[in-house]
């Protein structure tokens, strides 16, 4: 063991920075997290996600599959053991529409998640006649603002610090360890900010638009229909997540945009299409016998636009000198958070062993 704990500054307090920071704290590092946006800020992108575990990795994307794998069991454990984490266990029904059935494929995690079940019309009552097959598995819904608050509290509990600060250059992070000393390592978890941050300026980062409607009506389980047939605009999907505290979060769309075309205006027509699909594919939303909070119409709590911090080529997880980069998770930042944090810890341990000649 080194004489004193290695010092780390994590830049970014979204799910990526908080999870990486917490894992480092639990493994003998002295961690300060700094960020422009911290849990509790509506502007923090991580607070706007659904969120679920439903790996998007392709059948041959083994590295990304490895990032997604640990999160599945970690989130189920949190759902079962940590009531303040804002996570609960749910079933996910993924449906193929009759117009897209030839494009439908079983996911790689068919053999990874327990109790994975194929669905077709012979064994399952579908919520609409135009859905013809699919699959079901156990997963989680994460109420993201609650989970971020949980992570925030854990970081403090394990001796870390969180401070609001915006830096212009990644090397400026050297000034922010709570001890006043220069850190041994910097973790860059700035997501879309990596595009603008001096010393990084990663032009592979781009935004992918999402459109969310939160309603007080509850549904039985998560449902996904992808892609949505007859969409006026390509890239629309239907997904609904039943949240632990009740109510549902419904999407949405997946529209890559240019960085200077980001806007947060609500598209009322898309909102209407989302609501129409919700009523069709989750009819229990309007049934007060299913849940007492359900009204005969959808009761909108909020509607917003948010951008997935996406990177050409996928997540950047690598060390560059004393900086470890962990950003670019796009639409998968929750499900990949435990896997990429484990990658950060491995890179940090190797670096400290090399530079300090000792193992943690
Ligand atoms: C509509 C929608 C639905 C989604 N659903 C899911 C889902 O179901 N499952 C899933 O796994 N993922 C989902 N995601 C994706 C997920 O939300 C993101 O991948 C994840 O939140 C990214 O986390 P992050 O910590 O990397 O980035 P962010 O949350 O953006 O955090 C970046 C941090 O860096 C800080 N920062 C940036 N630049 C600077 C700077 N110069 N100085 C100081 N601080 C800086 C920011 O202030 C912030 O604290 C969804 C996203 C959207 C938009």
Tab-separated table of C-alpha atoms and ligand atoms in Angstrom:
chain	number	residue	atom	x	y	z
A	1	UNK	CA	0.000	0.000	0.000
A	2	UNK	CA	1.226	3.529	-0.701
A	3	UNK	CA	1.977	5.626	2.413
A	4	UNK	CA	-0.959	7.926	1.692
A	5	UNK	CA	-4.002	7.283	-0.416
A	6	UNK	CA	-3.568	8.227	-4.084
A	7	UNK	CA	-5.383	11.471	-4.803
A	8	UNK	CA	-7.916	11.713	-7.604
A	9	UNK	CA	-9.981	14.541	-9.051
A	10	UNK	CA	-13.019	13.387	-11.028
A	11	UNK	CA	-14.424	15.985	-13.426
A	12	UNK	CA	-18.153	15.362	-13.907
A	13	UNK	CA	-20.943	14.525	-11.444
A	14	UNK	CA	-23.304	12.648	-13.751
A	15	UNK	CA	-23.827	8.930	-13.304
A	16	UNK	CA	-20.422	8.191	-14.923
A	17	UNK	CA	-18.345	10.477	-12.687
A	18	UNK	CA	-20.217	9.589	-9.487
A	19	UNK	CA	-20.024	5.812	-10.084
A	20	UNK	CA	-16.337	5.959	-11.018
A	21	UNK	CA	-15.566	8.196	-8.040
A	22	UNK	CA	-17.459	5.949	-5.631
A	23	UNK	CA	-15.682	2.797	-6.815
A	24	UNK	CA	-12.296	4.526	-6.442
A	25	UNK	CA	-13.226	5.643	-2.913
A	26	UNK	CA	-14.219	2.094	-1.986
A	27	UNK	CA	-10.850	0.880	-3.248
A	28	UNK	CA	-8.515	3.129	-1.309
A	29	UNK	CA	-8.392	6.375	-3.305
A	30	UNK	CA	-8.897	9.888	-1.913
A	31	UNK	CA	-11.432	11.406	-4.298
A	32	UNK	CA	-12.693	14.916	-5.015
A	33	UNK	CA	-15.436	15.317	-7.616
A	34	UNK	CA	-15.906	18.657	-9.348
A	35	UNK	CA	-18.592	19.558	-11.876
A	36	UNK	CA	-20.553	22.396	-13.346
A	37	UNK	CA	-23.807	20.489	-12.804
A	38	UNK	CA	-24.325	18.328	-9.741
A	39	UNK	CA	-27.193	16.073	-8.579
A	40	UNK	CA	-30.202	18.232	-7.811
A	41	UNK	CA	-29.674	20.413	-10.905
A	42	UNK	CA	-32.324	19.869	-13.584
A	43	UNK	CA	-29.643	20.747	-16.176
A	44	UNK	CA	-27.626	17.661	-15.233
A	45	UNK	CA	-28.227	15.386	-18.221
A	46	UNK	CA	-28.051	12.228	-16.138
A	47	UNK	CA	-31.160	13.310	-14.199
A	48	UNK	CA	-33.253	13.225	-17.384
A	49	UNK	CA	-32.854	9.588	-18.408
A	50	UNK	CA	-35.528	6.883	-18.025
A	51	UNK	CA	-33.668	4.787	-17.046
A	52	UNK	CA	-33.467	1.085	-17.635
A	53	UNK	CA	-30.958	-1.708	-18.196
A	54	UNK	CA	-31.500	-2.985	-21.713
A	55	UNK	CA	-28.144	-3.384	-23.383
A	56	UNK	CA	-28.006	-1.933	-26.904
A	57	UNK	CA	-24.668	-3.596	-27.673
A	58	UNK	CA	-24.613	-5.570	-30.895
A	59	UNK	CA	-23.899	-9.324	-31.050
A	60	UNK	CA	-20.213	-8.703	-31.910
A	61	UNK	CA	-19.652	-5.634	-29.701
A	62	UNK	CA	-17.948	-7.622	-26.980
A	63	UNK	CA	-16.200	-4.672	-25.298
A	64	UNK	CA	-19.479	-2.779	-24.919
A	65	UNK	CA	-21.229	-5.947	-23.735
A	66	UNK	CA	-18.569	-6.206	-21.000
A	67	UNK	CA	-19.299	-2.604	-19.958
A	68	UNK	CA	-23.020	-3.390	-19.704
A	69	UNK	CA	-22.795	-6.747	-17.955
A	70	UNK	CA	-21.954	-5.793	-14.330
A	71	UNK	CA	-24.702	-3.131	-14.167
A	72	UNK	CA	-27.429	-5.719	-14.616
A	73	UNK	CA	-26.694	-7.515	-11.347
A	74	UNK	CA	-25.567	-4.389	-9.476
A	75	UNK	CA	-28.856	-2.617	-10.204
A	76	UNK	CA	-30.923	-5.679	-9.263
A	77	UNK	CA	-28.984	-5.840	-5.974
A	78	UNK	CA	-29.635	-2.142	-5.305
A	79	UNK	CA	-33.337	-2.640	-6.101
A	80	UNK	CA	-33.518	-5.455	-3.543
A	81	UNK	CA	-31.261	-4.090	-0.807
A	82	UNK	CA	-31.193	-0.279	-0.986
A	83	UNK	CA	-34.681	1.258	-0.722
A	84	UNK	CA	-33.326	4.813	-1.061
A	85	UNK	CA	-31.645	4.122	-4.418
A	86	UNK	CA	-34.823	4.878	-6.409
A	87	UNK	CA	-34.529	1.575	-8.280
A	88	UNK	CA	-37.056	-1.236	-8.549
A	89	UNK	CA	-37.246	-4.563	-10.281
A	90	UNK	CA	-39.537	-4.731	-13.305
A	91	UNK	CA	-40.367	-6.914	-16.269
A	92	UNK	CA	-39.511	-5.600	-19.725
A	93	UNK	CA	-41.617	-6.602	-22.738
A	94	UNK	CA	-39.855	-5.913	-26.019
A	95	UNK	CA	-42.251	-6.261	-28.962
A	96	UNK	CA	-41.731	-6.567	-32.697
A	97	UNK	CA	-44.330	-4.904	-34.914
A	98	UNK	CA	-45.704	-6.959	-37.802
A	99	UNK	CA	-44.201	-4.497	-40.355
A	100	UNK	CA	-40.711	-4.951	-38.894
A	101	UNK	CA	-40.711	-8.570	-37.932
A	102	UNK	CA	-37.967	-9.497	-40.433
A	103	UNK	CA	-35.598	-7.020	-38.707
A	104	UNK	CA	-36.351	-8.393	-35.253
A	105	UNK	CA	-33.428	-10.200	-33.565
A	106	UNK	CA	-32.991	-11.646	-30.125
A	107	UNK	CA	-30.458	-9.611	-28.068
A	108	UNK	CA	-27.003	-10.909	-27.039
A	109	UNK	CA	-28.114	-10.986	-23.398
A	110	UNK	CA	-30.670	-13.720	-24.114
A	111	UNK	CA	-28.271	-16.097	-22.375
A	112	UNK	CA	-26.994	-13.589	-19.764
A	113	UNK	CA	-30.115	-12.509	-17.891
A	114	UNK	CA	-31.978	-15.180	-15.928
A	115	UNK	CA	-35.505	-16.179	-16.959
A	116	UNK	CA	-35.296	-14.667	-20.452
A	117	UNK	CA	-38.502	-15.605	-22.262
A	118	UNK	CA	-39.467	-15.508	-25.937
A	119	UNK	CA	-42.948	-14.192	-26.584
A	120	UNK	CA	-45.322	-14.917	-29.420
A	121	UNK	CA	-49.028	-14.892	-29.913
A	122	UNK	CA	-49.372	-18.517	-28.869
A	123	UNK	CA	-48.132	-17.945	-25.317
A	124	UNK	CA	-48.856	-14.361	-24.483
A	125	UNK	CA	-51.672	-11.812	-24.577
A	126	UNK	CA	-50.300	-8.820	-26.523
A	127	UNK	CA	-51.635	-5.292	-25.872
A	128	UNK	CA	-52.222	-4.665	-29.583
A	129	UNK	CA	-52.992	-6.756	-32.664
A	130	UNK	CA	-50.112	-5.255	-34.656
A	131	UNK	CA	-47.483	-6.727	-32.308
A	132	UNK	CA	-46.557	-10.270	-33.257
A	133	UNK	CA	-43.576	-11.480	-31.249
A	134	UNK	CA	-40.934	-10.357	-28.805
A	135	UNK	CA	-39.134	-11.189	-25.605
A	136	UNK	CA	-39.475	-10.610	-21.878
A	137	UNK	CA	-36.867	-10.358	-19.179
A	138	UNK	CA	-36.359	-9.018	-15.696
A	139	UNK	CA	-34.679	-5.625	-15.400
A	140	UNK	CA	-34.918	-2.387	-13.416
A	141	UNK	CA	-36.361	1.085	-13.683
A	142	UNK	CA	-34.099	3.711	-12.158
A	143	UNK	CA	-35.727	6.978	-11.060
A	144	UNK	CA	-32.620	8.852	-12.058
A	145	UNK	CA	-32.864	11.988	-9.850
A	146	UNK	CA	-33.332	9.713	-6.813
A	147	UNK	CA	-30.449	7.421	-7.801
A	148	UNK	CA	-28.118	10.386	-8.378
A	149	UNK	CA	-28.999	11.706	-4.902
A	150	UNK	CA	-28.210	8.237	-3.533
A	151	UNK	CA	-24.815	8.206	-5.293
A	152	UNK	CA	-24.088	11.737	-4.065
A	153	UNK	CA	-24.746	10.656	-0.460
A	154	UNK	CA	-22.588	7.517	-0.877
A	155	UNK	CA	-19.648	9.538	-2.208
A	156	UNK	CA	-19.773	11.754	0.908
A	157	UNK	CA	-20.288	8.731	3.196
A	158	UNK	CA	-17.134	7.098	1.808
A	159	UNK	CA	-15.064	10.237	2.449
A	160	UNK	CA	-15.223	11.913	-0.969
A	161	UNK	CA	-16.024	15.551	-1.664
A	162	UNK	CA	-18.231	17.126	-4.353
A	163	UNK	CA	-17.707	20.737	-5.378
A	164	UNK	CA	-19.313	22.857	-8.058
A	165	UNK	CA	-16.726	24.225	-10.495
A	166	UNK	CA	-16.485	24.595	-14.266
A	167	UNK	CA	-13.034	24.199	-15.760
A	168	UNK	CA	-11.828	25.367	-19.182
A	169	UNK	CA	-8.911	22.963	-19.552
A	170	UNK	CA	-8.625	19.413	-18.233
A	171	UNK	CA	-5.302	20.300	-16.532
A	172	UNK	CA	-7.158	22.882	-14.421
A	173	UNK	CA	-8.502	19.886	-12.480
A	174	UNK	CA	-5.066	19.746	-10.821
A	175	UNK	CA	-6.126	22.709	-8.637
A	176	UNK	CA	-9.205	21.048	-7.165
A	177	UNK	CA	-8.216	18.206	-4.857
A	178	UNK	CA	-9.747	18.959	-1.456
A	179	UNK	CA	-6.348	18.429	0.218
A	180	UNK	CA	-4.905	21.364	-1.742
A	181	UNK	CA	-2.289	19.026	-3.204
A	182	UNK	CA	-1.859	18.095	-6.866
A	183	UNK	CA	-3.788	14.872	-7.578
A	184	UNK	CA	-2.064	11.716	-8.820
A	185	UNK	CA	-4.875	11.128	-11.306
A	186	UNK	CA	-7.659	13.002	-13.083
A	187	UNK	CA	-10.793	11.227	-14.319
A	188	UNK	CA	-12.515	12.931	-17.230
A	189	UNK	CA	-16.254	12.144	-17.053
A	190	UNK	CA	-17.484	15.298	-18.783
A	191	UNK	CA	-19.716	13.631	-21.425
A	192	UNK	CA	-20.713	16.154	-24.092
A	193	UNK	CA	-18.495	18.684	-22.289
A	194	UNK	CA	-15.486	16.700	-23.585
A	195	UNK	CA	-16.110	18.308	-26.953
A	196	UNK	CA	-15.456	21.791	-25.539
A	197	UNK	CA	-12.948	21.075	-22.766
A	198	UNK	CA	-9.424	22.360	-23.497
A	199	UNK	CA	-6.864	19.567	-23.721
A	200	UNK	CA	-9.595	17.116	-24.795
A	201	UNK	CA	-11.726	18.813	-27.503
A	202	UNK	CA	-13.121	15.502	-28.680
A	203	UNK	CA	-14.978	16.296	-31.917
A	204	UNK	CA	-16.282	12.720	-32.045
A	205	UNK	CA	-18.811	13.721	-29.372
A	206	UNK	CA	-22.272	14.589	-30.674
A	207	UNK	CA	-25.789	14.939	-29.225
A	208	UNK	CA	-28.682	12.558	-29.887
A	209	UNK	CA	-32.053	14.062	-29.123
A	210	UNK	CA	-34.598	12.402	-26.865
A	211	UNK	CA	-38.133	13.561	-26.081
A	212	UNK	CA	-39.694	12.546	-22.773
A	213	UNK	CA	-43.216	12.721	-21.338
A	214	UNK	CA	-43.741	11.951	-17.644
A	215	UNK	CA	-47.314	11.084	-16.613
A	216	UNK	CA	-48.907	10.313	-13.247
A	217	UNK	CA	-50.664	7.271	-14.768
A	218	UNK	CA	-48.973	3.960	-13.982
A	219	UNK	CA	-48.400	0.954	-16.227
A	220	UNK	CA	-47.773	-2.724	-15.428
A	221	UNK	CA	-44.209	-3.088	-16.692
A	222	UNK	CA	-41.729	-1.658	-19.165
A	223	UNK	CA	-42.690	-1.933	-22.814
A	224	UNK	CA	-40.607	-1.262	-25.894
A	225	UNK	CA	-41.779	-1.171	-29.522
A	226	UNK	CA	-38.895	-0.327	-31.794
A	227	UNK	CA	-38.997	1.096	-34.361
A	228	UNK	CA	-42.466	2.537	-34.329
A	229	UNK	CA	-44.340	1.859	-37.548
A	230	UNK	CA	-45.858	4.727	-39.460
A	231	UNK	CA	-43.629	7.318	-37.736
A	232	UNK	CA	-43.827	10.661	-39.443
A	233	UNK	CA	-40.174	11.075	-38.537
A	234	UNK	CA	-37.635	8.216	-38.687
A	235	UNK	CA	-35.887	7.376	-35.446
A	236	UNK	CA	-38.960	7.351	-33.250
A	237	UNK	CA	-39.480	4.553	-30.777
A	238	UNK	CA	-42.032	3.751	-28.142
A	239	UNK	CA	-40.843	2.940	-24.681
A	240	UNK	CA	-42.522	3.275	-21.323
A	241	UNK	CA	-41.033	2.696	-17.894
A	242	UNK	CA	-43.051	2.202	-14.732
A	243	UNK	CA	-41.267	4.030	-11.944
A	244	UNK	CA	-40.869	2.920	-8.351
A	245	UNK	CA	-42.764	5.902	-6.904
A	246	UNK	CA	-45.635	5.448	-9.403
A	247	UNK	CA	-46.316	7.172	-12.688
A	248	UNK	CA	-44.526	6.439	-15.937
A	249	UNK	CA	-41.850	7.959	-18.113
A	250	UNK	CA	-42.541	7.651	-21.854
A	251	UNK	CA	-40.393	8.192	-24.941
A	252	UNK	CA	-39.537	9.085	-27.476
A	253	UNK	CA	-37.073	9.550	-30.223
A	254	UNK	CA	-33.440	8.998	-31.171
A	255	UNK	CA	-32.410	11.859	-33.447
A	256	UNK	CA	-28.699	12.651	-33.914
A	257	UNK	CA	-28.240	16.421	-34.381
A	258	UNK	CA	-25.344	18.760	-35.116
A	259	UNK	CA	-23.861	20.412	-32.055
A	260	UNK	CA	-25.033	23.890	-33.099
A	261	UNK	CA	-28.559	22.590	-33.767
A	262	UNK	CA	-29.304	21.584	-30.175
A	263	UNK	CA	-32.496	23.150	-28.930
A	264	UNK	CA	-34.827	22.292	-26.104
A	265	UNK	CA	-38.111	23.283	-27.748
A	266	UNK	CA	-40.969	20.843	-27.200
A	267	UNK	CA	-42.418	19.350	-30.381
A	268	UNK	CA	-46.120	19.224	-29.493
A	269	UNK	CA	-46.905	16.892	-32.392
A	270	UNK	CA	-44.314	14.395	-31.170
A	271	UNK	CA	-45.762	14.653	-27.661
A	272	UNK	CA	-49.166	13.738	-29.101
A	273	UNK	CA	-47.710	10.780	-31.033
A	274	UNK	CA	-46.020	9.545	-27.846
A	275	UNK	CA	-49.304	9.782	-25.898
A	276	UNK	CA	-51.284	8.037	-28.661
A	277	UNK	CA	-48.792	5.145	-28.701
A	278	UNK	CA	-48.873	4.933	-24.905
A	279	UNK	CA	-52.649	4.513	-24.889
A	280	UNK	CA	-52.432	1.876	-27.600
A	281	UNK	CA	-49.580	-0.226	-26.208
A	282	UNK	CA	-50.193	0.282	-22.471
A	283	UNK	CA	-53.992	0.578	-22.181
A	284	UNK	CA	-53.888	-0.007	-18.418
A	285	UNK	CA	-52.631	3.601	-18.096
A	286	UNK	CA	-56.274	4.701	-18.343
A	287	UNK	CA	-57.686	2.008	-16.055
A	288	UNK	CA	-58.236	3.043	-12.430
A	289	UNK	CA	-58.841	-0.616	-11.538
A	290	UNK	CA	-55.228	-1.343	-12.525
A	291	UNK	CA	-53.842	1.537	-10.389
A	292	UNK	CA	-55.940	3.985	-8.319
A	293	UNK	CA	-53.902	6.947	-9.605
A	294	UNK	CA	-54.896	6.220	-13.220
A	295	UNK	CA	-57.263	8.749	-14.716
A	296	UNK	CA	-59.401	8.294	-17.862
A	297	UNK	CA	-56.880	10.488	-19.729
A	298	UNK	CA	-53.114	10.715	-19.545
A	299	UNK	CA	-52.138	13.207	-16.844
A	300	UNK	CA	-48.931	14.957	-17.950
A	301	UNK	CA	-46.502	15.890	-15.176
A	302	UNK	CA	-43.748	17.241	-17.427
A	303	UNK	CA	-42.428	17.132	-21.005
A	304	UNK	CA	-38.806	17.782	-21.927
A	305	UNK	CA	-36.070	17.344	-24.501
A	306	UNK	CA	-32.684	15.873	-23.536
A	307	UNK	CA	-29.573	14.891	-25.471
A	308	UNK	CA	-27.676	11.615	-25.162
A	309	UNK	CA	-23.905	12.354	-25.021
A	310	UNK	CA	-22.880	10.071	-27.861
A	311	UNK	CA	-19.465	9.357	-29.360
A	312	UNK	CA	-18.555	8.075	-32.818
A	313	UNK	CA	-16.973	4.680	-32.167
A	314	UNK	CA	-18.537	4.405	-28.713
A	315	UNK	CA	-17.357	5.052	-25.176
A	316	UNK	CA	-13.838	6.396	-24.665
A	317	UNK	CA	-12.283	4.505	-21.775
A	318	UNK	CA	-8.515	4.905	-21.773
A	319	UNK	CA	-5.606	6.485	-19.931
A	320	UNK	CA	-3.626	9.364	-21.405
A	321	UNK	CA	-0.755	10.235	-19.036
A	322	UNK	CA	-2.335	10.876	-15.632
A	323	UNK	CA	-5.803	11.419	-17.159
A	324	UNK	CA	-8.305	8.577	-17.454
A	325	UNK	CA	-11.104	9.316	-19.894
A	326	UNK	CA	-14.547	7.815	-19.318
A	327	UNK	CA	-17.189	9.446	-21.470
A	328	UNK	CA	-19.374	9.054	-24.542
A	329	UNK	CA	-21.937	6.519	-23.299
A	330	UNK	CA	-24.766	7.961	-25.444
A	331	UNK	CA	-28.032	6.259	-24.493
A	332	UNK	CA	-26.382	3.658	-22.244
A	333	UNK	CA	-24.688	5.630	-19.455
A	334	UNK	CA	-26.603	3.991	-16.617
A	335	UNK	CA	-26.336	0.422	-17.774
A	336	UNK	CA	-22.625	0.818	-18.590
A	337	UNK	CA	-21.758	2.832	-15.442
A	338	UNK	CA	-20.576	-0.081	-13.297
A	339	UNK	CA	-18.602	-1.669	-16.127
A	340	UNK	CA	-16.802	1.511	-17.120
A	341	UNK	CA	-16.135	2.393	-13.462
A	342	UNK	CA	-14.468	-1.017	-13.097
A	343	UNK	CA	-12.374	-0.132	-16.171
A	344	UNK	CA	-11.361	3.178	-14.579
A	345	UNK	CA	-10.334	1.386	-11.365
A	346	UNK	CA	-8.211	-1.103	-13.322
A	347	UNK	CA	-6.438	1.671	-15.247
A	348	UNK	CA	-5.924	3.659	-12.027
A	349	UNK	CA	-4.467	0.665	-10.160
A	350	UNK	CA	-2.070	-0.074	-13.037
A	351	UNK	CA	-0.943	3.559	-13.177
A	352	UNK	CA	-0.423	3.863	-9.425
A	353	UNK	CA	1.483	0.574	-9.379
A	354	UNK	CA	3.730	1.897	-12.151
A	355	UNK	CA	4.298	5.404	-10.775
A	356	UNK	CA	4.337	4.686	-7.035
A	357	UNK	CA	5.650	1.160	-7.228
A	358	UNK	CA	2.899	-0.180	-5.016
A	359	UNK	CA	-0.394	-1.962	-5.320
A	360	UNK	CA	-3.707	-0.900	-3.867
B	1	LIG	C1	-34.057	10.605	-23.038
B	1	LIG	C2	-32.920	9.780	-22.519
B	1	LIG	C3	-33.145	8.484	-22.075
B	1	LIG	C4	-32.091	7.705	-21.616
B	1	LIG	N1	-32.361	6.447	-21.134
B	1	LIG	C5	-31.331	5.678	-20.673
B	1	LIG	C6	-31.572	4.379	-20.188
B	1	LIG	O1	-32.712	3.919	-20.129
B	1	LIG	N2	-30.514	3.644	-19.752
B	1	LIG	C7	-29.235	4.129	-19.782
B	1	LIG	O2	-28.310	3.412	-19.380
B	1	LIG	N3	-28.982	5.380	-20.236
B	1	LIG	C8	-29.998	6.152	-20.694
B	1	LIG	N4	-29.742	7.400	-21.168
B	1	LIG	C9	-28.346	7.847	-21.297
B	1	LIG	C10	-27.784	8.384	-19.998
B	1	LIG	O3	-28.640	9.348	-19.446
B	1	LIG	C11	-26.416	8.995	-20.262
B	1	LIG	O4	-25.595	8.114	-20.992
B	1	LIG	C12	-25.708	9.304	-18.944
B	1	LIG	O5	-26.543	10.049	-18.106
B	1	LIG	C13	-24.401	10.035	-19.196
B	1	LIG	O6	-23.846	10.296	-17.953
B	1	LIG	P1	-22.514	11.112	-17.808
B	1	LIG	O7	-22.218	11.189	-16.357
B	1	LIG	O8	-21.494	10.511	-18.696
B	1	LIG	O9	-22.861	12.536	-18.409
B	1	LIG	P2	-23.599	13.828	-17.762
B	1	LIG	O10	-24.750	13.436	-16.935
B	1	LIG	O11	-23.822	14.763	-18.898
B	1	LIG	O12	-22.512	14.427	-16.792
B	1	LIG	C14	-21.418	15.184	-17.274
B	1	LIG	C15	-20.847	15.951	-16.110
B	1	LIG	O13	-19.694	16.666	-16.544
B	1	LIG	C16	-19.797	18.003	-16.109
B	1	LIG	N5	-18.994	18.843	-16.973
B	1	LIG	C17	-18.938	18.872	-18.325
B	1	LIG	N6	-18.035	19.763	-18.759
B	1	LIG	C18	-17.494	20.325	-17.639
B	1	LIG	C19	-16.509	21.308	-17.416
B	1	LIG	N7	-15.880	21.943	-18.418
B	1	LIG	N8	-16.202	21.633	-16.136
B	1	LIG	C20	-16.808	21.025	-15.090
B	1	LIG	N9	-17.772	20.081	-15.258
B	1	LIG	C21	-18.085	19.741	-16.511
B	1	LIG	C22	-21.283	18.299	-16.171
B	1	LIG	O14	-21.623	19.466	-15.434
B	1	LIG	C23	-21.800	17.000	-15.547
B	1	LIG	O15	-21.681	17.046	-14.144
B	1	LIG	C24	-30.782	8.221	-21.612
B	1	LIG	C25	-30.563	9.539	-22.025
B	1	LIG	C26	-31.609	10.308	-22.479
B	1	LIG	C27	-31.332	11.705	-22.921
